[in-house]
XYZ file of C-alpha atoms in Angstrom:
663
model
C 20.936 -10.904 10.139
C 22.534 -14.066 11.533
C 24.595 -14.533 8.383
C 25.760 -10.914 8.554
C 26.996 -11.416 12.123
C 28.868 -14.550 11.092
C 30.583 -12.687 8.256
C 31.549 -9.871 10.646
C 33.120 -12.342 13.101
C 34.929 -14.071 10.243
C 36.415 -10.777 9.013
C 37.526 -9.794 12.537
C 39.119 -13.200 13.260
C 42.600 -12.370 11.779
C 42.788 -9.215 13.852
C 41.923 -11.149 17.013
C 44.746 -13.570 16.230
C 47.178 -10.676 15.832
C 46.149 -9.225 19.206
C 46.641 -12.592 20.922
C 50.051 -13.104 19.309
C 51.250 -9.647 20.333
C 50.030 -10.266 23.887
C 51.854 -13.608 24.064
C 55.057 -12.127 22.643
C 55.020 -9.268 25.105
C 54.352 -11.686 27.944
C 57.297 -13.851 26.911
C 59.541 -10.857 26.557
C 58.372 -9.640 29.947
C 59.246 -13.044 31.459
C 62.802 -12.716 30.187
C 63.238 -9.235 31.650
C 65.004 -9.591 35.036
C 66.663 -7.334 37.591
C 70.392 -8.068 38.042
C 72.351 -6.978 41.142
C 76.123 -6.843 40.645
C 78.080 -8.037 43.723
C 81.752 -8.676 44.436
C 83.384 -12.001 45.214
C 83.729 -11.040 48.868
C 80.035 -10.147 49.139
C 79.193 -13.474 47.501
C 81.292 -15.432 50.059
C 79.682 -13.465 52.907
C 76.110 -14.151 51.677
C 76.952 -17.857 51.315
C 78.266 -17.948 54.880
C 75.088 -16.232 56.156
C 72.924 -18.861 54.407
C 71.223 -16.157 52.264
C 72.051 -17.804 48.915
C 69.593 -20.436 47.696
C 71.542 -21.599 44.609
C 74.268 -20.471 42.253
C 74.925 -21.018 38.569
C 78.379 -20.756 36.984
C 78.432 -19.619 33.338
C 81.579 -18.986 31.249
C 81.685 -15.621 29.485
C 82.973 -14.804 26.052
C 86.167 -13.449 27.587
C 88.874 -16.022 28.302
C 89.257 -17.181 31.990
C 86.266 -15.086 33.133
C 83.082 -16.595 34.604
C 79.739 -15.288 35.775
C 78.155 -16.580 38.966
C 74.403 -16.020 39.112
C 72.081 -16.815 41.975
C 69.258 -15.740 44.214
C 69.231 -14.325 47.683
C 66.507 -14.701 50.223
C 63.897 -12.004 49.614
C 64.502 -11.732 45.830
C 61.563 -11.676 43.486
C 60.876 -14.108 40.636
C 62.722 -12.007 38.027
C 65.496 -10.840 40.327
C 69.000 -12.312 40.828
C 72.596 -11.325 41.536
C 75.711 -11.668 39.413
C 79.363 -11.819 40.389
C 82.253 -11.735 37.934
C 85.188 -13.977 38.927
C 88.352 -15.276 37.327
C 88.946 -18.938 36.561
C 91.432 -19.317 39.445
C 88.707 -18.498 42.002
C 86.104 -20.885 40.660
C 87.309 -24.010 42.424
C 87.560 -22.360 45.837
C 84.093 -20.771 45.531
C 82.595 -24.083 44.420
C 84.102 -25.994 47.337
C 83.041 -23.284 49.815
C 79.475 -23.384 48.490
C 79.291 -27.164 48.670
C 80.641 -27.143 52.223
C 77.657 -24.895 53.102
C 75.240 -27.360 51.512
C 74.585 -25.072 48.524
C 73.743 -26.505 45.086
C 76.093 -25.429 42.313
C 75.111 -25.616 38.623
C 77.448 -25.243 35.670
C 76.121 -24.242 32.246
C 77.694 -24.093 28.778
C 81.041 -25.628 29.500
C 81.783 -24.682 25.826
C 81.931 -20.869 25.753
C 81.323 -20.869 21.946
C 77.790 -22.334 22.113
C 74.554 -20.291 22.404
C 72.026 -20.821 25.172
C 68.694 -22.358 24.101
C 66.986 -20.080 26.551
C 68.481 -17.139 24.705
C 67.024 -18.454 21.459
C 63.593 -18.973 22.995
C 63.519 -15.568 24.618
C 64.872 -13.474 21.758
C 64.235 -15.215 18.431
C 61.091 -17.357 18.724
C 58.747 -14.426 19.603
C 60.081 -12.502 16.633
C 59.418 -15.440 14.314
C 55.879 -15.801 15.678
C 55.190 -12.088 15.147
C 56.509 -12.167 11.565
C 54.440 -15.277 10.761
C 51.254 -13.826 12.206
C 51.736 -10.579 10.274
C 52.285 -12.492 7.025
C 49.148 -14.578 7.615
C 46.989 -11.516 8.257
C 48.216 -9.673 5.163
C 47.603 -12.741 2.989
C 44.104 -13.074 4.449
C 43.335 -9.442 3.692
C 44.739 -9.764 0.157
C 42.505 -12.768 -0.569
C 39.414 -11.059 0.831
C 40.024 -7.935 -1.287
C 40.980 -9.860 -4.407
C 37.905 -8.553 -6.241
C 38.857 -4.942 -5.597
C 42.255 -5.398 -7.184
C 40.951 -6.615 -10.559
C 38.446 -3.828 -11.297
C 39.962 -3.540 -14.768
C 39.063 -7.147 -15.615
C 36.132 -7.995 -17.853
C 32.750 -8.502 -16.197
C 31.556 -10.742 -19.030
C 30.310 -14.033 -17.609
C 30.285 -17.359 -19.354
C 26.607 -18.287 -19.286
C 25.845 -21.711 -17.878
C 22.567 -22.079 -19.812
C 23.639 -20.378 -23.045
C 24.463 -23.711 -24.656
C 21.197 -25.348 -23.584
C 18.738 -23.016 -25.346
C 17.696 -23.972 -28.872
C 15.488 -22.376 -31.505
C 12.676 -24.751 -30.553
C 12.662 -23.059 -27.137
C 12.085 -19.663 -28.779
C 8.443 -19.508 -29.841
C 7.575 -17.247 -32.758
C 10.241 -14.894 -34.183
C 10.296 -16.803 -37.485
C 11.833 -14.014 -39.569
C 14.262 -13.087 -36.801
C 15.533 -16.668 -36.625
C 16.120 -16.658 -40.363
C 18.172 -13.462 -40.052
C 20.560 -14.956 -37.501
C 20.640 -18.494 -38.965
C 23.728 -17.750 -41.056
C 25.586 -16.720 -37.909
C 25.139 -20.262 -36.654
C 26.372 -21.671 -39.946
C 29.442 -19.432 -39.763
C 30.284 -20.411 -36.184
C 29.988 -24.090 -37.143
C 31.794 -23.926 -40.493
C 33.725 -20.666 -41.010
C 35.851 -22.062 -43.850
C 32.812 -22.154 -46.145
C 32.540 -18.359 -45.889
C 36.275 -17.766 -46.150
C 36.497 -19.850 -49.346
C 34.098 -17.533 -51.176
C 35.503 -14.355 -49.638
C 32.320 -13.580 -47.728
C 32.562 -11.508 -44.553
C 30.181 -12.440 -41.793
C 28.774 -9.496 -39.801
C 30.951 -8.621 -36.825
C 28.002 -7.409 -34.826
C 24.237 -7.895 -34.843
C 21.989 -5.402 -33.066
C 18.674 -6.746 -31.781
C 16.119 -3.944 -31.525
C 12.684 -4.237 -29.982
C 10.407 -3.510 -27.024
C 11.255 -5.007 -23.615
C 10.292 -8.628 -23.088
C 10.161 -9.658 -26.758
C 12.893 -12.312 -26.440
C 16.089 -10.586 -27.570
C 18.278 -12.228 -24.916
C 16.644 -15.610 -25.478
C 17.290 -15.357 -29.216
C 20.991 -14.615 -28.617
C 21.259 -17.630 -26.282
C 19.597 -19.790 -28.920
C 22.208 -18.740 -31.505
C 24.997 -19.825 -29.151
C 23.143 -23.029 -28.283
C 22.537 -23.995 -31.908
C 26.173 -23.280 -32.785
C 27.426 -24.968 -29.586
C 29.931 -22.188 -28.805
C 30.729 -20.316 -25.552
C 28.203 -17.596 -24.712
C 29.568 -14.555 -22.859
C 26.950 -12.310 -21.291
C 27.497 -8.734 -20.083
C 25.311 -5.691 -19.507
C 26.190 -2.276 -20.882
C 26.170 -0.836 -17.353
C 28.937 -3.291 -16.315
C 31.444 -1.227 -18.302
C 30.693 2.129 -16.678
C 32.543 2.886 -13.426
C 33.433 5.881 -11.280
C 37.046 5.995 -12.457
C 37.841 7.042 -16.009
C 39.556 4.292 -17.984
C 38.164 1.313 -16.074
C 35.458 0.626 -18.665
C 37.969 0.790 -21.519
C 40.191 -1.669 -19.659
C 37.274 -4.060 -19.256
C 36.516 -3.858 -22.977
C 40.124 -4.752 -23.817
C 40.107 -7.660 -21.395
C 36.748 -8.914 -22.722
C 38.003 -9.110 -26.301
C 41.285 -10.649 -25.149
C 39.350 -13.385 -23.377
C 37.064 -13.862 -26.392
C 39.998 -14.305 -28.776
C 41.403 -17.045 -26.544
C 38.054 -18.905 -26.716
C 37.127 -18.247 -30.357
C 34.801 -19.155 -31.937
C 32.438 -17.629 -29.387
C 29.542 -15.232 -29.019
C 29.494 -12.076 -26.888
C 26.092 -10.708 -25.893
C 25.888 -7.106 -24.638
C 22.489 -6.383 -23.130
C 21.188 -2.787 -22.900
C 24.069 -1.488 -25.001
C 22.550 2.004 -24.933
C 23.986 2.344 -21.397
C 27.471 2.600 -22.902
C 26.763 3.300 -26.577
C 24.892 6.614 -26.359
C 25.854 9.433 -28.664
C 29.049 11.143 -27.565
C 28.938 14.760 -26.441
C 25.147 14.768 -26.064
C 23.119 16.254 -23.281
C 23.316 19.321 -21.109
C 26.847 19.887 -19.795
C 28.591 17.883 -22.509
C 29.487 14.228 -22.477
C 30.478 11.618 -19.955
C 34.232 10.941 -20.024
C 34.118 7.404 -18.674
C 31.274 6.246 -20.932
C 32.749 7.911 -24.001
C 36.199 6.386 -23.453
C 34.556 2.993 -23.008
C 32.630 3.480 -26.259
C 35.789 4.570 -28.068
C 37.565 1.434 -26.894
C 34.626 -0.732 -27.980
C 34.691 0.826 -31.447
C 38.446 0.291 -31.696
C 38.268 -3.335 -30.564
C 35.507 -4.133 -33.055
C 37.721 -2.726 -35.779
C 40.720 -4.549 -34.328
C 39.668 -8.151 -34.805
C 39.633 -9.281 -38.388
C 36.749 -10.523 -40.462
C 35.787 -14.154 -39.877
C 37.988 -14.359 -36.801
C 35.346 -16.365 -34.965
C 33.966 -13.688 -32.644
C 30.423 -12.431 -33.107
C 28.919 -9.685 -30.966
C 25.169 -9.541 -30.451
C 23.791 -6.497 -28.644
C 20.259 -5.669 -27.558
C 18.479 -2.385 -26.946
C 15.001 -0.883 -27.011
C 16.384 2.596 -27.776
C 18.325 2.412 -31.077
C 17.696 6.129 -31.675
C 20.136 7.128 -28.902
C 23.083 5.025 -30.125
C 26.197 6.670 -31.515
C 26.285 6.604 -35.353
C 29.832 5.191 -35.308
C 28.520 2.115 -33.540
C 26.024 1.370 -36.321
C 28.246 1.799 -39.350
C 29.308 -1.205 -41.488
C 32.213 -3.065 -39.931
C 30.820 -2.782 -36.429
C 27.149 -3.553 -35.971
C 26.556 -4.424 -39.586
C 23.065 -5.787 -39.177
C 19.985 -4.695 -37.260
C 17.281 -7.240 -36.495
C 13.976 -5.860 -35.248
C 12.269 -8.112 -32.704
C 8.639 -7.013 -32.694
C 5.768 -7.840 -30.377
C 4.271 -11.227 -31.279
C 1.174 -11.542 -33.432
C -1.741 -13.884 -32.717
C -0.057 -17.067 -33.992
C 3.200 -16.242 -32.225
C 1.376 -15.505 -28.976
C -0.304 -18.895 -29.204
C 3.083 -20.586 -29.710
C 4.544 -18.685 -26.756
C 1.614 -19.681 -24.560
C 2.148 -23.325 -25.552
C 5.796 -23.109 -24.470
C 4.909 -21.658 -21.071
C 2.006 -24.096 -20.604
C 4.176 -27.214 -21.015
C 4.782 -27.709 -17.303
C 1.294 -26.598 -16.228
C -1.972 -28.518 -15.856
C -4.730 -26.801 -17.834
C -8.453 -27.425 -17.566
C -10.207 -28.866 -20.658
C -12.009 -25.583 -21.344
C -8.755 -23.620 -21.760
C -8.206 -22.645 -25.393
C -4.792 -21.063 -25.922
C -5.780 -19.744 -29.345
C -8.673 -17.823 -27.816
C -6.367 -16.431 -25.130
C -3.842 -15.322 -27.748
C -6.554 -13.395 -29.580
C -7.479 -11.544 -26.376
C -3.912 -10.610 -25.430
C -3.020 -8.275 -28.276
C 0.005 -6.138 -27.434
C 1.420 -8.621 -24.904
C 5.140 -9.397 -25.141
C 6.637 -12.825 -24.538
C 7.545 -11.811 -20.991
C 3.970 -10.607 -20.396
C 2.588 -13.948 -21.564
C 4.971 -15.873 -19.323
C 3.883 -13.714 -16.397
C 0.239 -14.251 -17.372
C 0.539 -18.056 -17.188
C 2.462 -17.870 -13.928
C -0.151 -15.595 -12.344
C -2.890 -17.976 -13.490
C -1.050 -20.899 -11.886
C -0.672 -18.964 -8.634
C -4.386 -18.173 -8.603
C -5.243 -21.843 -9.163
C -2.999 -22.888 -6.283
C -4.506 -20.202 -4.059
C -7.984 -21.615 -4.705
C -6.878 -25.255 -4.232
C -7.836 -26.174 -7.785
C -6.578 -29.289 -9.549
C -5.994 -27.456 -12.851
C -5.693 -23.947 -14.247
C -9.099 -22.841 -15.483
C -10.124 -20.246 -18.041
C -11.376 -18.095 -15.170
C -7.874 -18.124 -13.633
C -6.308 -17.032 -16.915
C -8.881 -14.286 -17.400
C -8.291 -12.969 -13.892
C -4.531 -13.167 -14.453
C -4.912 -11.118 -17.644
C -6.658 -8.385 -15.700
C -3.988 -8.546 -13.015
C -1.200 -8.082 -15.570
C -2.959 -5.129 -17.185
C -4.592 -3.343 -14.262
C -3.568 -5.008 -10.995
C -5.531 -7.187 -8.551
C -9.254 -6.683 -8.071
C -10.201 -4.702 -4.970
C -13.039 -6.993 -3.921
C -12.921 -5.811 -0.317
C -13.836 -2.247 -1.273
C -17.494 -1.581 -0.455
C -19.130 0.649 -3.063
C -22.481 2.359 -2.699
C -25.260 1.683 -5.162
C -24.920 5.218 -6.583
C -21.215 4.757 -7.297
C -21.847 1.374 -8.918
C -24.564 2.822 -11.145
C -22.391 5.771 -12.137
C -19.505 3.445 -13.033
C -21.804 1.083 -14.919
C -23.257 3.905 -17.055
C -19.772 5.308 -17.725
C -18.350 1.964 -18.872
C -21.465 1.151 -20.868
C -20.964 4.404 -22.779
C -17.475 3.259 -23.800
C -18.745 -0.193 -24.749
C -21.706 0.944 -26.887
C -19.453 3.196 -28.979
C -17.037 0.296 -29.404
C -19.954 -1.831 -30.614
C -21.551 0.729 -32.950
C -18.558 2.459 -34.520
C -17.435 0.712 -37.681
C -13.692 1.264 -37.227
C -13.556 0.867 -33.442
C -11.680 -1.931 -31.713
C -13.594 -4.958 -30.440
C -14.986 -4.841 -26.918
C -13.707 -7.873 -25.001
C -14.925 -7.191 -21.488
C -16.729 -4.637 -19.316
C -16.314 -4.587 -15.548
C -17.144 -2.293 -12.666
C -14.805 -4.109 -10.274
C -12.135 -1.602 -9.133
C -8.570 -2.428 -10.177
C -5.509 -0.296 -9.609
C -6.446 3.358 -10.005
C -9.549 2.578 -12.086
C -13.053 2.179 -10.689
C -13.874 -0.010 -13.686
C -12.771 -0.427 -17.267
C -13.709 -1.564 -20.753
C -11.180 -3.851 -22.439
C -10.602 -3.503 -26.202
C -8.559 -5.549 -28.650
C -7.639 -4.602 -32.234
C -9.493 -6.452 -34.967
C -6.108 -7.214 -36.514
C -2.577 -7.308 -35.135
C -1.600 -4.225 -37.128
C -0.880 -2.268 -33.948
C 1.872 -0.126 -35.453
C -0.227 1.640 -38.099
C -3.733 3.102 -37.923
C -5.969 4.826 -40.440
C -7.537 8.216 -39.825
C -10.986 6.685 -39.359
C -9.579 4.235 -36.799
C -8.001 7.071 -34.816
C -11.258 9.045 -34.944
C -13.060 5.946 -33.630
C -10.521 5.592 -30.786
C -11.021 9.229 -29.750
C -14.803 8.832 -29.917
C -14.654 5.678 -27.781
C -12.508 7.484 -25.203
C -15.157 10.190 -24.894
C -18.049 7.728 -24.550
C -17.861 7.615 -20.748
C -18.267 11.376 -20.294
C -20.972 11.517 -22.962
C -22.970 8.797 -21.161
C -22.631 10.645 -17.843
C -23.890 13.882 -19.391
C -26.827 12.219 -21.167
C -28.097 9.714 -18.604
C -26.908 10.979 -15.203
C -27.523 14.708 -15.610
C -24.091 15.229 -14.009
C -20.433 14.692 -14.802
C -17.567 13.261 -12.721
C -13.765 13.258 -12.612
C -13.637 9.636 -13.771
C -13.080 10.651 -17.397
C -9.794 12.509 -16.796
C -7.625 9.677 -18.118
C -9.954 9.318 -21.128
C -9.429 13.012 -21.926
C -5.674 12.603 -21.650
C -5.655 9.806 -24.210
C -8.102 11.557 -26.523
C -6.146 14.833 -26.437
C -2.886 13.035 -27.142
C -4.364 11.214 -30.130
C -5.966 14.372 -31.539
C -2.802 16.438 -31.190
C -0.719 13.680 -32.796
C -3.136 13.621 -35.728
C -2.538 17.338 -36.236
C 1.186 17.728 -35.471
C 2.702 14.344 -36.403
C 0.481 12.441 -38.837
C -0.836 15.269 -41.029
C -4.484 14.210 -40.521
C -6.034 17.687 -40.315
C -6.760 20.768 -42.410
C -3.230 22.035 -41.651
C -1.922 19.581 -44.224
C 0.770 16.874 -44.310
C 3.281 18.772 -42.200
C 5.045 17.531 -39.065
C 5.052 20.318 -36.536
C 6.192 18.447 -33.434
C 8.434 15.509 -32.655
C 7.416 12.800 -30.264
C 8.419 13.884 -26.751
C 10.179 10.548 -26.181
C 12.773 11.521 -28.793
C 14.244 14.224 -26.528
C 16.105 11.634 -24.516
C 19.091 13.770 -23.613
C 17.269 16.927 -22.584
C 14.381 15.284 -20.786
C 10.835 15.025 -22.011
C 9.509 18.404 -23.245
C 12.460 20.259 -21.647
C 13.811 23.057 -23.790
C 11.579 21.794 -26.585
C 11.982 23.810 -29.773
C 9.034 25.012 -31.856
C 9.256 24.652 -35.607
C 6.229 26.868 -36.163
C 4.976 30.364 -35.455
C 2.544 31.445 -32.752
C -0.170 31.729 -35.397
C 0.352 28.074 -36.373
C 0.338 27.120 -32.671
C -3.117 28.668 -32.366
C -4.276 26.792 -35.454
C -2.927 23.521 -34.013
C -4.923 24.048 -30.833
C -8.021 24.879 -32.849
C -7.664 21.788 -35.047
C -7.135 19.460 -32.053
C -10.174 20.984 -30.318
C -12.219 20.662 -33.501
C -11.422 16.925 -33.782
C -12.267 16.255 -30.137
C -15.520 18.240 -30.148
C -16.712 16.582 -33.368
C -15.972 13.165 -31.848
C -17.759 14.146 -28.641
C -20.899 15.279 -30.465
C -20.849 12.090 -32.527
C -20.495 10.041 -29.313
C -23.542 11.706 -27.771
C -25.530 11.174 -30.966
C -24.765 7.446 -31.074
C -25.518 6.996 -27.361
C -28.877 8.781 -27.704
C -29.803 6.434 -30.529
C -28.805 3.417 -28.435
C -30.089 4.469 -25.026
C -31.831 1.120 -24.466
C -28.560 -0.767 -25.047
C -26.705 1.537 -22.643
C -29.313 0.889 -19.959
C -29.319 -2.866 -20.653
C -25.535 -3.081 -20.286
C -25.632 -0.898 -17.174
C -28.258 -3.024 -15.407
C -26.414 -6.205 -16.384
C -23.178 -4.789 -14.931
C -24.939 -3.968 -11.655
C -26.138 -7.561 -11.503
C -22.989 -9.366 -12.656
C -20.187 -6.802 -12.175
C -18.319 -8.234 -15.193
C -19.561 -9.308 -18.626
C -17.506 -10.842 -21.418
C -17.530 -10.464 -25.192
C -19.740 -13.528 -25.688
C -22.258 -12.235 -23.171
C -22.191 -8.742 -24.685
C -22.902 -10.212 -28.125
C -25.776 -12.206 -26.652
C -27.207 -9.116 -24.981
C -27.038 -7.159 -28.237
C -28.668 -10.040 -30.142
C -31.368 -11.226 -27.726
C -31.534 -8.636 -24.947
C -30.663 -11.151 -22.236
C -28.142 -13.782 -21.212
C -29.722 -17.230 -21.513
C -26.895 -19.335 -20.072
C -26.687 -18.438 -16.390
C -24.123 -21.093 -15.466
C -20.780 -20.198 -14.012
C -18.545 -18.302 -16.412
C -15.830 -15.684 -16.371
C -18.259 -12.907 -15.504
C -19.055 -14.589 -12.184
C -15.442 -14.554 -11.019
C -15.453 -11.401 -8.831
C -18.686 -12.435 -7.070
C -17.518 -16.030 -6.842
C -14.291 -14.911 -5.191
C -16.230 -13.132 -2.455
C -18.483 -16.167 -1.943
C -15.496 -18.499 -1.714
C -13.826 -16.274 0.851
C -17.019 -16.233 2.921
C -17.411 -20.021 2.603
C -13.798 -20.551 3.626
C -14.303 -18.404 6.726
C -17.397 -20.453 7.603
C -15.385 -23.698 7.091
C -17.731 -25.095 4.434
C -16.248 -28.272 2.955
C -15.659 -28.510 -0.787
C -16.316 -24.825 -1.365
C -13.569 -24.494 -4.018
C -15.459 -26.804 -6.433
C -18.937 -25.313 -5.985
C -20.677 -23.118 -8.527
C -21.992 -19.682 -7.637
C -25.505 -20.976 -6.902
C -24.203 -23.906 -4.829
C -22.045 -21.550 -2.777
C -24.935 -19.191 -2.144
C -27.103 -22.085 -0.998
C -24.367 -23.591 1.197
C -23.687 -20.220 2.853
C -27.414 -19.684 3.425
C -27.777 -23.148 5.004
C -24.743 -22.550 7.222
C -26.177 -19.238 8.433
C -29.524 -20.874 9.220
C -27.795 -23.593 11.248
C -25.865 -20.978 13.195
C -29.074 -19.049 13.957
C -30.823 -22.210 15.193
C -27.906 -23.029 17.466
């Protein structure tokens, strides 16, 4: 707020100066404005004789042999005087008469051709001051609005860190680096390509989910080649006025040609490169003109001219076909989510400046973070560091990383929420139903954790990870296992609680979506290998499911519903069958969850193998309870609480309470 007030005063300062100058000029002009009384020579002689004249001044006029006699009479104001016009012959007699009456006589400008300095001060100086002040104010306003006058200039910025990033700073992406390696070679030694007549791609389109490192890869290309790196977002081209974006495109390429060889990176190019004429109501004139200019400019600079454009998007399906043809964006490089080895390498990069506890195994963490992007992993390590600082720890522990993983996926734990024993038991049975199906189904994903600690909108959850990193393709049996696992919570409620709750609504949503996709998209039903529906995310211009067309009859629609229902009901019956056969395991997991609130994969395996958890020392499963104990110990001002185990904390809190009762 203080800075805003300072800026306001600074902007108003020129106007205050103008007001002061105008006031001064008017005051000066007002000082020079006088009242003149014309009198005759006889009246002048009479006033001199009556001692009413205080002084007189004789000034020659522009007319030959004519003089003006100015003076003041008693009773005149400050800006009031008289004037008498006399001829040269009368001057001597008037002067002598005035001196004989002890009156001072002043003579000014004996040379009639000269100009009075007072005249200059009164009439010219104020005008010069006013002109100067006006010029200063207009220049000040022009400088302050300089940005508004160059709206047609390119918004591409020369990145300060583009030349510092190297491939060693980009973990993983081995194949992607190989795809762009020849761009670096071209930027370093273009003559090698020209000698053999090879044409380097003018544009490279990086395609992949958000956070996979597309921007970082582009910076690494510029850094390895040691060339200028210009960064701009697709939205920087689009403005209110038609033609501004096209002007910025022209200026961007003009600037790039002056600094060739160089690299231009356009992030989120789908903001300006969407298909022309698409959507309800037609196209968007400004965006389409900008796209047209971009297409023209990419055609305009010749092959091997030293300018390479790299663009990034996570929606290649919405781009205009003209943008993807050879000669523009010649090459598409898909930047996928990292696999296990790549996640481990990414974690190592982000753990360089962090202090990790000896029990932290980055390989184990990478195996438990399937589906995480590079940005997610960076956020994971940062959250773990923040948790360690919050607990006054000397290093980041495995417990901090595990808690950070849950925070990234589901949000912070709601440890302050007091749950009744009935709600805890209901949640424990529900989550145990999911877990047992994940353990007993052959093609199900591995169960990594079960918790009844509320997070986000969930009262508890069961964490799964794929057995392999093949997350883009599933078999029919794997999809059946996923649907069955989703229905395990409701099946457990029905079997062991004699009641059902609303907690399975999200499970039903996922199960229904998978079953319907099996029928309408993947051809995994009795309706055959036919695609009846497109993914709703493909209708990007009409909105999801808006005005969605049906490529099938009403009879087929009924059959689709019947097939989806058939898949779900078969999975549900199978889920109940498996849970009945493993009732003891469901109860064992449920009772363990009531006791510990969270159990990990290692503990689950031990429960399945031996029926109990032998090692009762502090581990990840104790974290929610430990957090509560630490908060209580902190409130009671117990020293060294952050380094105590669960049992030590419980004992210290008990001793502190006993001391308080005795006092």
